[in-house]
mmCIF file of C-alpha atoms and ligand atoms in Angstrom:
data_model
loop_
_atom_site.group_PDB
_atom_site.id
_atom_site.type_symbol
_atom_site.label_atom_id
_atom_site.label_comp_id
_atom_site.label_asym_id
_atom_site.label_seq_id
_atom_site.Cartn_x
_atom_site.Cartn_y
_atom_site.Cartn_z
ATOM 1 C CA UNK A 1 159.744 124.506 132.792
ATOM 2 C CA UNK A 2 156.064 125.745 132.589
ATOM 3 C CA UNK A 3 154.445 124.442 129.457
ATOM 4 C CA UNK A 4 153.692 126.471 126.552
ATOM 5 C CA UNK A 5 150.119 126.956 126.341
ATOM 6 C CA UNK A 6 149.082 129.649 123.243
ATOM 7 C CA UNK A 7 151.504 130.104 120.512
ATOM 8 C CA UNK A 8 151.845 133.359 119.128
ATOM 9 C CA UNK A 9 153.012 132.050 115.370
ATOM 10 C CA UNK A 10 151.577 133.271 112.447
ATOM 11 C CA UNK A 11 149.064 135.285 114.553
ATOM 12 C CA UNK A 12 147.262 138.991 114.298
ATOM 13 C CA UNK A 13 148.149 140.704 117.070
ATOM 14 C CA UNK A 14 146.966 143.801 118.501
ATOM 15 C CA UNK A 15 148.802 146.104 121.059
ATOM 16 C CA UNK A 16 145.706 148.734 122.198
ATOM 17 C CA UNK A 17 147.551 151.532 123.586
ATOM 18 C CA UNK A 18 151.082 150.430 120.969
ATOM 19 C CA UNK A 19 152.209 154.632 121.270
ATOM 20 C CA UNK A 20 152.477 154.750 125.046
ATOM 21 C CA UNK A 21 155.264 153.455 126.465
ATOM 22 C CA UNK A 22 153.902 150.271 127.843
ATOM 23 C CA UNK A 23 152.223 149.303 124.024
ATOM 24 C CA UNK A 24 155.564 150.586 122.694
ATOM 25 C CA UNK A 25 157.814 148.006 124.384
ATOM 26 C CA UNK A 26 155.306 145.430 123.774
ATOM 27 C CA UNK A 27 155.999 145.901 120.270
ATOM 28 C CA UNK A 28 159.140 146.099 120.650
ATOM 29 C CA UNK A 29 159.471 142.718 122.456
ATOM 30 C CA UNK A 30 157.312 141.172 120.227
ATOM 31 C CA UNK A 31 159.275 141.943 117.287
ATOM 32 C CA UNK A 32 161.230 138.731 118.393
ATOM 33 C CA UNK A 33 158.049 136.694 117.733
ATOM 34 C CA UNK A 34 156.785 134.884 114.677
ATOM 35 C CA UNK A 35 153.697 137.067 114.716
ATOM 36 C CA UNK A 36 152.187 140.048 112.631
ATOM 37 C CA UNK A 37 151.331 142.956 114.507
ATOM 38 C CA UNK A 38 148.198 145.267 113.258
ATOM 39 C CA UNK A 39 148.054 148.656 113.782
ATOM 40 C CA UNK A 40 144.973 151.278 114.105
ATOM 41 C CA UNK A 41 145.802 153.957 112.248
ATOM 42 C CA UNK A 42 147.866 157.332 114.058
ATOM 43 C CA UNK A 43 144.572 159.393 115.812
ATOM 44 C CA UNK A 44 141.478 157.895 113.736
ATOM 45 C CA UNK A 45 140.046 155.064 116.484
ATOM 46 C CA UNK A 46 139.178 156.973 119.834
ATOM 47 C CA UNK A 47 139.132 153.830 122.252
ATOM 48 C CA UNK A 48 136.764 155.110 124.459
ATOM 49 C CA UNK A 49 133.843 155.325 122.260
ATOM 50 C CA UNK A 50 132.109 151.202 121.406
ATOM 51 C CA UNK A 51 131.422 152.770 117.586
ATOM 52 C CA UNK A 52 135.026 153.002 116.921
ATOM 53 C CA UNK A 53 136.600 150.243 118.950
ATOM 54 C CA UNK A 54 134.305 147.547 117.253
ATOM 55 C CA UNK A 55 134.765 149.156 113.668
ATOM 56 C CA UNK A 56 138.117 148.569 114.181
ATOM 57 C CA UNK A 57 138.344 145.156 115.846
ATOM 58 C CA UNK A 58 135.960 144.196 112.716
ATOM 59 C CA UNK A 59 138.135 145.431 110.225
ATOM 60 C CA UNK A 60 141.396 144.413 111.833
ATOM 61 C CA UNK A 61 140.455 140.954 112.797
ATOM 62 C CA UNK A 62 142.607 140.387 115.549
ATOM 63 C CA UNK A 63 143.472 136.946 116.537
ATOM 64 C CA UNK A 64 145.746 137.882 120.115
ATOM 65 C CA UNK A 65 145.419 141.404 121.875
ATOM 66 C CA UNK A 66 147.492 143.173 124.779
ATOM 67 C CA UNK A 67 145.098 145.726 126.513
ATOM 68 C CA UNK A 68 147.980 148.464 127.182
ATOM 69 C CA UNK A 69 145.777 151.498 126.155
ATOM 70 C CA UNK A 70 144.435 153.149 129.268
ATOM 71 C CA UNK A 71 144.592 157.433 130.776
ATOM 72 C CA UNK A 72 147.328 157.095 132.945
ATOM 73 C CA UNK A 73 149.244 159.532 135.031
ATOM 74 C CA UNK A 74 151.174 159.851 138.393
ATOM 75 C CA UNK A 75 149.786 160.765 141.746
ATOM 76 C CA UNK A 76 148.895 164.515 141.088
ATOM 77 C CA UNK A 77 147.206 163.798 137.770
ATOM 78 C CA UNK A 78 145.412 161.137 139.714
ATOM 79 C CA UNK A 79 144.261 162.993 142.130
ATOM 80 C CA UNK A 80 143.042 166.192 140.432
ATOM 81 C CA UNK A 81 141.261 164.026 137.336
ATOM 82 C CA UNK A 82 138.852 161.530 139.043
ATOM 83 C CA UNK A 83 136.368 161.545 136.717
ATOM 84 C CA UNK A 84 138.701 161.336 133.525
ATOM 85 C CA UNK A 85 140.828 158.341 135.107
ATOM 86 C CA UNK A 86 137.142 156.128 136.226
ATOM 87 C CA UNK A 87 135.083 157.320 133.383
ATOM 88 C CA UNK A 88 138.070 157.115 130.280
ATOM 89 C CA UNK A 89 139.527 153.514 131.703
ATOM 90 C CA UNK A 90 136.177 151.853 132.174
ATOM 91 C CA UNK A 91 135.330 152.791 128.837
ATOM 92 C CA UNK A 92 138.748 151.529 127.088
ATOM 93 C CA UNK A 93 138.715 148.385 128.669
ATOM 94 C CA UNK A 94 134.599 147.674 128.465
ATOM 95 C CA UNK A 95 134.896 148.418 124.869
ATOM 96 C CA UNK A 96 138.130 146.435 124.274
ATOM 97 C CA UNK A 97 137.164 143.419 125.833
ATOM 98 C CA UNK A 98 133.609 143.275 124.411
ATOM 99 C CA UNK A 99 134.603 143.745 121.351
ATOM 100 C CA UNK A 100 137.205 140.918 121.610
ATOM 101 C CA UNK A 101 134.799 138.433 122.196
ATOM 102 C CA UNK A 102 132.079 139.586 119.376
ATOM 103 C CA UNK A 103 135.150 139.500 116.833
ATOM 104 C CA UNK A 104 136.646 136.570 118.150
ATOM 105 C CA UNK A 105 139.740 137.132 119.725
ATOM 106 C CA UNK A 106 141.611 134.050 120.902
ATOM 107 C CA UNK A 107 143.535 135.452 123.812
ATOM 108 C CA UNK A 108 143.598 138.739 125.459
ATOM 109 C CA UNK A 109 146.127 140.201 128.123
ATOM 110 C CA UNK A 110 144.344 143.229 130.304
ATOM 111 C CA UNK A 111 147.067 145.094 131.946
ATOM 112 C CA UNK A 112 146.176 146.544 135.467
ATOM 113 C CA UNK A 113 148.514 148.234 137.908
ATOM 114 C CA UNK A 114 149.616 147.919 141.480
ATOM 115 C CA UNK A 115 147.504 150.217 143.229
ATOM 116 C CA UNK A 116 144.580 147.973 142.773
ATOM 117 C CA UNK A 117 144.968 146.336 146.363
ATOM 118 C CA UNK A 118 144.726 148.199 149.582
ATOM 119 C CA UNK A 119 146.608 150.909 151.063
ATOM 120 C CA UNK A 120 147.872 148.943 154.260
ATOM 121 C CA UNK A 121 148.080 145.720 152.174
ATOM 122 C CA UNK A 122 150.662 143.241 154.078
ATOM 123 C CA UNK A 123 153.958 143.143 152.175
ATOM 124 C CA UNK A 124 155.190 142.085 149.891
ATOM 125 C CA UNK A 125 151.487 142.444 148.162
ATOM 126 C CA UNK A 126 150.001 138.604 147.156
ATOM 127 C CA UNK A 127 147.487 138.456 144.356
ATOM 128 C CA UNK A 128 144.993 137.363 147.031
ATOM 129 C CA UNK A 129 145.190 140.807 148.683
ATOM 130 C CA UNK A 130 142.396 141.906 145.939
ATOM 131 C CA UNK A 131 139.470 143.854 148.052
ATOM 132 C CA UNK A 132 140.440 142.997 151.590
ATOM 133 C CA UNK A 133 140.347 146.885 152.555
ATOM 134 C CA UNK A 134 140.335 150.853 152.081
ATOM 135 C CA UNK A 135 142.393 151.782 148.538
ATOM 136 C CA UNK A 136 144.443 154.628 148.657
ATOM 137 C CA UNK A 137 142.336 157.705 148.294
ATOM 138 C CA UNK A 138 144.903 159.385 145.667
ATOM 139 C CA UNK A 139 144.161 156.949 143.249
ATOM 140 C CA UNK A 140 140.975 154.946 144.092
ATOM 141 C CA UNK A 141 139.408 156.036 140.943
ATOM 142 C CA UNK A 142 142.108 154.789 138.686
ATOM 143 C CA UNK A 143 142.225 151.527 140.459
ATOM 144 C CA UNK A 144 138.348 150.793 140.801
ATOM 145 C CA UNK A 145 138.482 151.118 136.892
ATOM 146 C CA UNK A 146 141.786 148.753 136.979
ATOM 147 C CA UNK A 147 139.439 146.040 139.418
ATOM 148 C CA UNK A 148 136.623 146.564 136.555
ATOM 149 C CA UNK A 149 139.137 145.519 133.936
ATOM 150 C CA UNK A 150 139.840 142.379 136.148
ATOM 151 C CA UNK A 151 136.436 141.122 136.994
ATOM 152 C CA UNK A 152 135.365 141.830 133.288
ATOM 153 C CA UNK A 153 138.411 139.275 132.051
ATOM 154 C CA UNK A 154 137.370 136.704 134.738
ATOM 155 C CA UNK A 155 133.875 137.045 133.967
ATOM 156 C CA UNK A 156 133.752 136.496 130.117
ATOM 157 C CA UNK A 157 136.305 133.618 130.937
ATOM 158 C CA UNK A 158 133.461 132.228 133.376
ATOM 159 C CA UNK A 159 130.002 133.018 131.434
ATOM 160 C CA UNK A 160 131.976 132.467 127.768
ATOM 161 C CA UNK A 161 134.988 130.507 128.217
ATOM 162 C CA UNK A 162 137.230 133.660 126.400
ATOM 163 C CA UNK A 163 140.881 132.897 127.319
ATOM 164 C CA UNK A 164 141.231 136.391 129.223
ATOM 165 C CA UNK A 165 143.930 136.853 131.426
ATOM 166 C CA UNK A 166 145.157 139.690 133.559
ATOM 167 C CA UNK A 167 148.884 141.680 134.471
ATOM 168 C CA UNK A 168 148.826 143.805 137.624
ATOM 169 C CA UNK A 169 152.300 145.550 137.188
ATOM 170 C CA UNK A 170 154.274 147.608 139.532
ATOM 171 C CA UNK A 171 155.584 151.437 139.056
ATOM 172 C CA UNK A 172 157.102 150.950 135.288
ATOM 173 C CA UNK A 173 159.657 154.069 134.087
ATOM 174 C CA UNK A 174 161.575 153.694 130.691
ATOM 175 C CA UNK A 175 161.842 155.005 127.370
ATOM 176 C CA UNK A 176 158.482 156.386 125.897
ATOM 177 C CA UNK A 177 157.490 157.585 129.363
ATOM 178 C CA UNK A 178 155.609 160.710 129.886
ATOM 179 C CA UNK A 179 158.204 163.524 131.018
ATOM 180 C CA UNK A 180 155.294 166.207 131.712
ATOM 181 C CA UNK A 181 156.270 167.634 135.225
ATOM 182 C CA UNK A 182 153.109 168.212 136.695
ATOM 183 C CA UNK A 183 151.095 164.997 134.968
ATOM 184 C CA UNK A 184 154.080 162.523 135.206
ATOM 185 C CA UNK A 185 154.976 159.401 137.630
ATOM 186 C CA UNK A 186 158.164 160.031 140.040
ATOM 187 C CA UNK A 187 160.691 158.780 137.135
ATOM 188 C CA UNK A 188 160.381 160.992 134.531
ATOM 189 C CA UNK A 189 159.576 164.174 136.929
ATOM 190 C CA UNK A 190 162.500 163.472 138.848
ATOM 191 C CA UNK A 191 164.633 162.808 135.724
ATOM 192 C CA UNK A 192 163.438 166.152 134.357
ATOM 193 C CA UNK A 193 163.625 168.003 137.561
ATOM 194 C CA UNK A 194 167.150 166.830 138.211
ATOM 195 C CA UNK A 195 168.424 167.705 134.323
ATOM 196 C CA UNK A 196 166.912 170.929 134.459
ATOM 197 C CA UNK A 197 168.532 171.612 137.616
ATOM 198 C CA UNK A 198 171.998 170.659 136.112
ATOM 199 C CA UNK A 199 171.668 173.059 132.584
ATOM 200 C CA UNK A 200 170.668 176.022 135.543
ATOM 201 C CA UNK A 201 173.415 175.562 137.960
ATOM 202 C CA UNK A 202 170.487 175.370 140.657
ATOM 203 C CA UNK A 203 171.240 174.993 143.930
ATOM 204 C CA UNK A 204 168.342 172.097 144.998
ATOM 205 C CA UNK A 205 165.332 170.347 143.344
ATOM 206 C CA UNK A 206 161.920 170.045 145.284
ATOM 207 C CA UNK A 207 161.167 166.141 145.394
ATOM 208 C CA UNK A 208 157.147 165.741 146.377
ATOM 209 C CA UNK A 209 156.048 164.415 149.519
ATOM 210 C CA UNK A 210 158.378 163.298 152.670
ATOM 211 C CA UNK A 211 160.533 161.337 150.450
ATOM 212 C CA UNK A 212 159.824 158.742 153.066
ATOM 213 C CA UNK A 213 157.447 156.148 150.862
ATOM 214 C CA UNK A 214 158.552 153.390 149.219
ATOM 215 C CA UNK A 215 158.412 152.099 145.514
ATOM 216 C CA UNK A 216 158.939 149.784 143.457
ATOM 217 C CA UNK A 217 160.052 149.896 139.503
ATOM 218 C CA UNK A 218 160.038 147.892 136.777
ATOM 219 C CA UNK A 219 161.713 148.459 133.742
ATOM 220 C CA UNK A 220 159.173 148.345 130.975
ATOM 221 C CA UNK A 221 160.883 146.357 128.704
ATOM 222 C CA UNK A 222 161.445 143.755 131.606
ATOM 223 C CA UNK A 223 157.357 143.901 132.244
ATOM 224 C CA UNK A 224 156.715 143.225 127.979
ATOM 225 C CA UNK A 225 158.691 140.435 128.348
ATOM 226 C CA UNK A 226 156.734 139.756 130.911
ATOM 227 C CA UNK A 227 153.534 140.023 129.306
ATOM 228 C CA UNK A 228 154.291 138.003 126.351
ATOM 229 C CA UNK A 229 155.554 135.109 128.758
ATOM 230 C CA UNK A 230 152.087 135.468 130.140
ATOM 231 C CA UNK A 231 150.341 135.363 126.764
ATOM 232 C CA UNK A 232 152.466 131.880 125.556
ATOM 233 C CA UNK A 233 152.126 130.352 129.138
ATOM 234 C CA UNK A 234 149.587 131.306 131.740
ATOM 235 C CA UNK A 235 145.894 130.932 131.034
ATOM 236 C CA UNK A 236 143.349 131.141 134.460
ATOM 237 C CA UNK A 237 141.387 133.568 136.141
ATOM 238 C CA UNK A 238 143.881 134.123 138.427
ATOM 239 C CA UNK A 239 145.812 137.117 137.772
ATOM 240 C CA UNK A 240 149.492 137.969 138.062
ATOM 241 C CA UNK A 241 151.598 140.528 139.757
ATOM 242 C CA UNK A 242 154.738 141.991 137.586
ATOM 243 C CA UNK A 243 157.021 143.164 139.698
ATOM 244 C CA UNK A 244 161.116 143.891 139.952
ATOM 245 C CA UNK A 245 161.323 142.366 143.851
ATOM 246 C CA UNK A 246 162.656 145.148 145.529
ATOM 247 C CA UNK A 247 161.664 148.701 146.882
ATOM 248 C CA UNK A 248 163.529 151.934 147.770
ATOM 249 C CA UNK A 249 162.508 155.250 149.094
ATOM 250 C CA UNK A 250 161.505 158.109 147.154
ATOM 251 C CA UNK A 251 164.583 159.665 149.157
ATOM 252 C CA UNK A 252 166.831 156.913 147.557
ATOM 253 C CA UNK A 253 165.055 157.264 143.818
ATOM 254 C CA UNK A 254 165.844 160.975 144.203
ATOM 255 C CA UNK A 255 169.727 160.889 145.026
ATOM 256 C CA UNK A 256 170.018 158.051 142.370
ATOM 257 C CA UNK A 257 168.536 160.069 139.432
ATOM 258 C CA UNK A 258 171.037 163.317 140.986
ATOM 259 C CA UNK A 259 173.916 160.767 140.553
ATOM 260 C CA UNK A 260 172.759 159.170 137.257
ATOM 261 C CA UNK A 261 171.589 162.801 135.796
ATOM 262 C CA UNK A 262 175.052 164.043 137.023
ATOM 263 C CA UNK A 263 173.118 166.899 139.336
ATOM 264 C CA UNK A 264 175.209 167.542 142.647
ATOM 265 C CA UNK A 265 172.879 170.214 144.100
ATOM 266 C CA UNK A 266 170.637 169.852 147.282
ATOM 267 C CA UNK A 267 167.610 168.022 147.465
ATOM 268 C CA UNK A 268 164.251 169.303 149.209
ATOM 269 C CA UNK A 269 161.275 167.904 150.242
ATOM 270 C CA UNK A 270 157.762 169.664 149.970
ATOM 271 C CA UNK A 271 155.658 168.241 152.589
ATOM 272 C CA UNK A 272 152.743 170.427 151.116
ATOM 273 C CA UNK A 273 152.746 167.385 148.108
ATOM 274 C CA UNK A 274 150.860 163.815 148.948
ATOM 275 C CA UNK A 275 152.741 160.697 149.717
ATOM 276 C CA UNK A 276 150.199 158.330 148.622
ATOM 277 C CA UNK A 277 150.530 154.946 149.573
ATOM 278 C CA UNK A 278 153.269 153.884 152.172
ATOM 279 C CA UNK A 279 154.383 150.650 150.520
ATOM 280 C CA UNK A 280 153.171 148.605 147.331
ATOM 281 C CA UNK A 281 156.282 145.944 146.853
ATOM 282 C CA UNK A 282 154.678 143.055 144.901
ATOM 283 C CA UNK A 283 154.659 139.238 145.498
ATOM 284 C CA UNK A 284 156.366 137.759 142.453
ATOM 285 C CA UNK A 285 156.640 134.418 143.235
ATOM 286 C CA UNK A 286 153.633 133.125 140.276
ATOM 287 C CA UNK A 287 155.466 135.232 137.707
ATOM 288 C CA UNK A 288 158.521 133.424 138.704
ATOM 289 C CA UNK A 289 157.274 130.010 138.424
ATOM 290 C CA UNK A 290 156.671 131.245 134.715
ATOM 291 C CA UNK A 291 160.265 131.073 134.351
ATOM 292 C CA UNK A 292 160.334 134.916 134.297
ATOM 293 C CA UNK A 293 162.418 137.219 136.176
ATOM 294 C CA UNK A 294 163.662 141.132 135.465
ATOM 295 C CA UNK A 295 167.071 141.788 133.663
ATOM 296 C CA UNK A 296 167.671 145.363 134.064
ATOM 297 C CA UNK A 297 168.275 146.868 137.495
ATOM 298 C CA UNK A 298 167.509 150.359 138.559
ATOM 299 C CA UNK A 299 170.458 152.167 138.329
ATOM 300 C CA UNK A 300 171.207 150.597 134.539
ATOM 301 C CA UNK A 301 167.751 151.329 134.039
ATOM 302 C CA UNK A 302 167.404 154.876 134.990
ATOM 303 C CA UNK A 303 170.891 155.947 132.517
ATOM 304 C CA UNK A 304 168.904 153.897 129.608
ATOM 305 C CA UNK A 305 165.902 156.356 130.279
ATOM 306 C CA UNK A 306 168.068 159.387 130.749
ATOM 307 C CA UNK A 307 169.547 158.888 127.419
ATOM 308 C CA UNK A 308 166.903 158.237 125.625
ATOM 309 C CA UNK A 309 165.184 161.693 127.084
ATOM 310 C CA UNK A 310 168.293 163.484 126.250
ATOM 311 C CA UNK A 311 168.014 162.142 122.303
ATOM 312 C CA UNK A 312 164.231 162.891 122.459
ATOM 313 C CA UNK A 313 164.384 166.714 123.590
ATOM 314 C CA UNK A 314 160.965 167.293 121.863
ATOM 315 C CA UNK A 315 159.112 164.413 122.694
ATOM 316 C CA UNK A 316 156.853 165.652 125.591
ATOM 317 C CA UNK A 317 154.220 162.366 125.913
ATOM 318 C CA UNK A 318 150.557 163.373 126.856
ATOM 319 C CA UNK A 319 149.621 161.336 129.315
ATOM 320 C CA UNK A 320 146.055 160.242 127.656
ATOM 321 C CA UNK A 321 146.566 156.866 125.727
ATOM 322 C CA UNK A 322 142.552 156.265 124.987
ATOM 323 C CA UNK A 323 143.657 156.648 121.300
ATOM 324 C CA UNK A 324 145.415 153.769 120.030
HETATM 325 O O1 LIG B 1 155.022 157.942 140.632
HETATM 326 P P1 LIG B 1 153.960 158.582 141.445
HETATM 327 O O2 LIG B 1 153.327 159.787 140.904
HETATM 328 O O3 LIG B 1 152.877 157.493 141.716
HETATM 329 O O4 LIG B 1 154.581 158.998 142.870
HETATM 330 P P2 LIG B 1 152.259 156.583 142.885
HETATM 331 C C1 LIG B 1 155.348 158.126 143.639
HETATM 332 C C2 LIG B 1 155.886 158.828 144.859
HETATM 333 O O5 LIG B 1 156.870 159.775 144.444
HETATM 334 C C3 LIG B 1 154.848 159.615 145.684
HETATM 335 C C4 LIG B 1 156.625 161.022 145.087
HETATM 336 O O6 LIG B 1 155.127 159.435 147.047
HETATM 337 C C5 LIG B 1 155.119 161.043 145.259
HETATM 338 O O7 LIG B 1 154.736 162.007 146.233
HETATM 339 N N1 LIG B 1 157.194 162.112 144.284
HETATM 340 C C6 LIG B 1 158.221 162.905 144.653
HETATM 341 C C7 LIG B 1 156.777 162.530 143.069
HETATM 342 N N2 LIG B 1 158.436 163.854 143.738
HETATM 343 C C8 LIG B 1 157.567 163.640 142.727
HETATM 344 C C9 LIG B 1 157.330 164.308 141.498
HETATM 345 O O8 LIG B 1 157.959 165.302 141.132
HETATM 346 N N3 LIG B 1 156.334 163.778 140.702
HETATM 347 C C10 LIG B 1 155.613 162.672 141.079
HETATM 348 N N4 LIG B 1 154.680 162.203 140.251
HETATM 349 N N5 LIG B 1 155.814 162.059 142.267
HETATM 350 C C11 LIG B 1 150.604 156.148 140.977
HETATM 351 C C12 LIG B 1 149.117 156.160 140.819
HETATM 352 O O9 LIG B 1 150.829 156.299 142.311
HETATM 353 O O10 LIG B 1 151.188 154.928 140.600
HETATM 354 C C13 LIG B 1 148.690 155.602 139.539
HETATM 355 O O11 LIG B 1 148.623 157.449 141.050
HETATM 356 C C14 LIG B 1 149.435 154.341 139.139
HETATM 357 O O12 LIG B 1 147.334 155.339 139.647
HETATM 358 C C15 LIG B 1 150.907 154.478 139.337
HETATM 359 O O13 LIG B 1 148.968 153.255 139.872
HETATM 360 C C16 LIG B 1 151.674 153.194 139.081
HETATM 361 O O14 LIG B 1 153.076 155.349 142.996
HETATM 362 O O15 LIG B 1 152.070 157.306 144.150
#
């Protein structure tokens, strides 16, 4: 068993980003830990601007910090946003991890995603796949800011020593996620899309794209569990893929939510809508030798998220996390 190497006991931690979903299940998760959690106040620190961030992190003091706040969004608001996804991200995690090391943060966790590596990338995706060719044009922006986040963590380990370490998860979905159809990932619009269809006795549901690429997801309480393995037992410039193992097809996400929403209708694809990338199943194998692996599978995973949507009927998430 791999060594603990940070231990979170007795420590200030921050979770940047602790309203979206990903901060949320951190906190959740970590609720299990001897450690107190701090808190920016609801609205009043806008992560994107240094002024605030640092006023905070100097008030605050904290002594471990997840990097979970970020503008995220699926492949439409991706796509139609450039300059919000590069410029707002770049921002959040400059600011974040500058001000970590001025206010002497311990240990910090930046939280990337899976479309950081190419678009033809060999599968399943190894950490070394990093800048070996063309990203996927739908989201380039979002992941150049994503490679930032990386290189900033493994340079202020390199010129500083600051115990900075890097996640690069796959597709997450769960509770907390943003349901907006037009702004949302596949999950939530196809959970939505699918419910809707139900209440309205519709006949079909339009599913984007050809329904032909392939995903994988990862339950986000499965990826904070994750993270906080990470946190007590990886330190290294290296960074480390989060990822369930397995892929499906959009096709097979889309009957799946029909059978788990209870929608028996048609399904119909609109080629007019972008694929984006073919394939992005991750290599798992260092996460494993962490003595981590997921616990909830997809199908268990998508009726968790249901439910919780259909006990949240109000809570439409925007999809901008920049304040904390
Ligand atoms: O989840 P998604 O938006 O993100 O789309 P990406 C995944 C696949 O589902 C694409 C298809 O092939 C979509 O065309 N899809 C089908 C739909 N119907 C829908 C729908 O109603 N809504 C959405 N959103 N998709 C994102 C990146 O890429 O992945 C982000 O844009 C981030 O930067 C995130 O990295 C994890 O997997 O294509």
């Amino acid at each position: 068993m791999p060594e603990q190497l940070y231990d979170l006991g007795g420590k200030r931690v921050w979770v940047a980003g602790d309203r979206g979903m990903v901060g949320s299940a951190i906190v959740r998760r970590l609720a299990s830990e001897p450690c107190q959690i701090v808190r920016a106040p609801r609205g009043e620190v806008d992560l994107t601007r240094q002024d605030q961030t640092e006023a905070w992190m100097a008030s605050a003091r904290p002594q471990a910090v997840f990097l979970a706040a970020a503008k995220v969004g699926g492949i439409h608001a991706n796509d139609t946003h450039p300059a919000e996804f590069l410029y707002q991200n770049m921002m959040i995690e400059a600011n974040i991890i500058h001000a970590a090391r001025r206010f002497g943060v311990e240990k910090l966790l930046f939280l990337g995603s899976s479309c950081i590596y190419p678009r033809m990338a060999t599968q399943p995706i190894t950490e070394d796949a990093l800048l070996t060719g063309p990203l996927e044009p739908t989201n380039q922006w979002y992941a150049v800011a994503k490679i930032a986040g990386i290189k900033l963590c493994q340079a202020y380990r390199r010129q500083y020593g600051s115990d900075y370490i890097s996640a690069m998860p796959t597709n997450l979905y769960g509770p907390g996620d943003n349901f907006d159809p037009v702004g949302s990932h596949v999950v939530p619009a196809l959970l939505l899309k699918a419910h809707k269809a139900k209440l309205d006795r519709a006949r079909y549901i339009d599913v984007w794209g050809s329904g032909r690429p392939l995903r994988e997801f990862l339950h986000v309480d499965d990826l904070a569990d994750g993270v906080v393995r990470l946190m007590t037992h990886y330190s290294g410039e290296d960074f480390v893929n989060v990822g369930a193992g397995y892929d499906l097809t959009i096709m097979e996400l889309a009957e799946l939510v029909c059978e788990v929403v209870g929608f028996s209708g048609a399904i119909r694809y609109d080629s007019s809508k972008p694929d984006g990338t073919p394939r992005k199943l991750l290599d798992v194998s260092r996460m494993r030798a962490l003595g981590w692996a997921p616990k909830i599978d997809l199908r268990t995973g998508l009726k968790q998220t249901y439910e919780w949507f259909l006990e949240h009927p109000n809570e439409i998430r925007i999809p901008v996390h920049a304040a904390s």
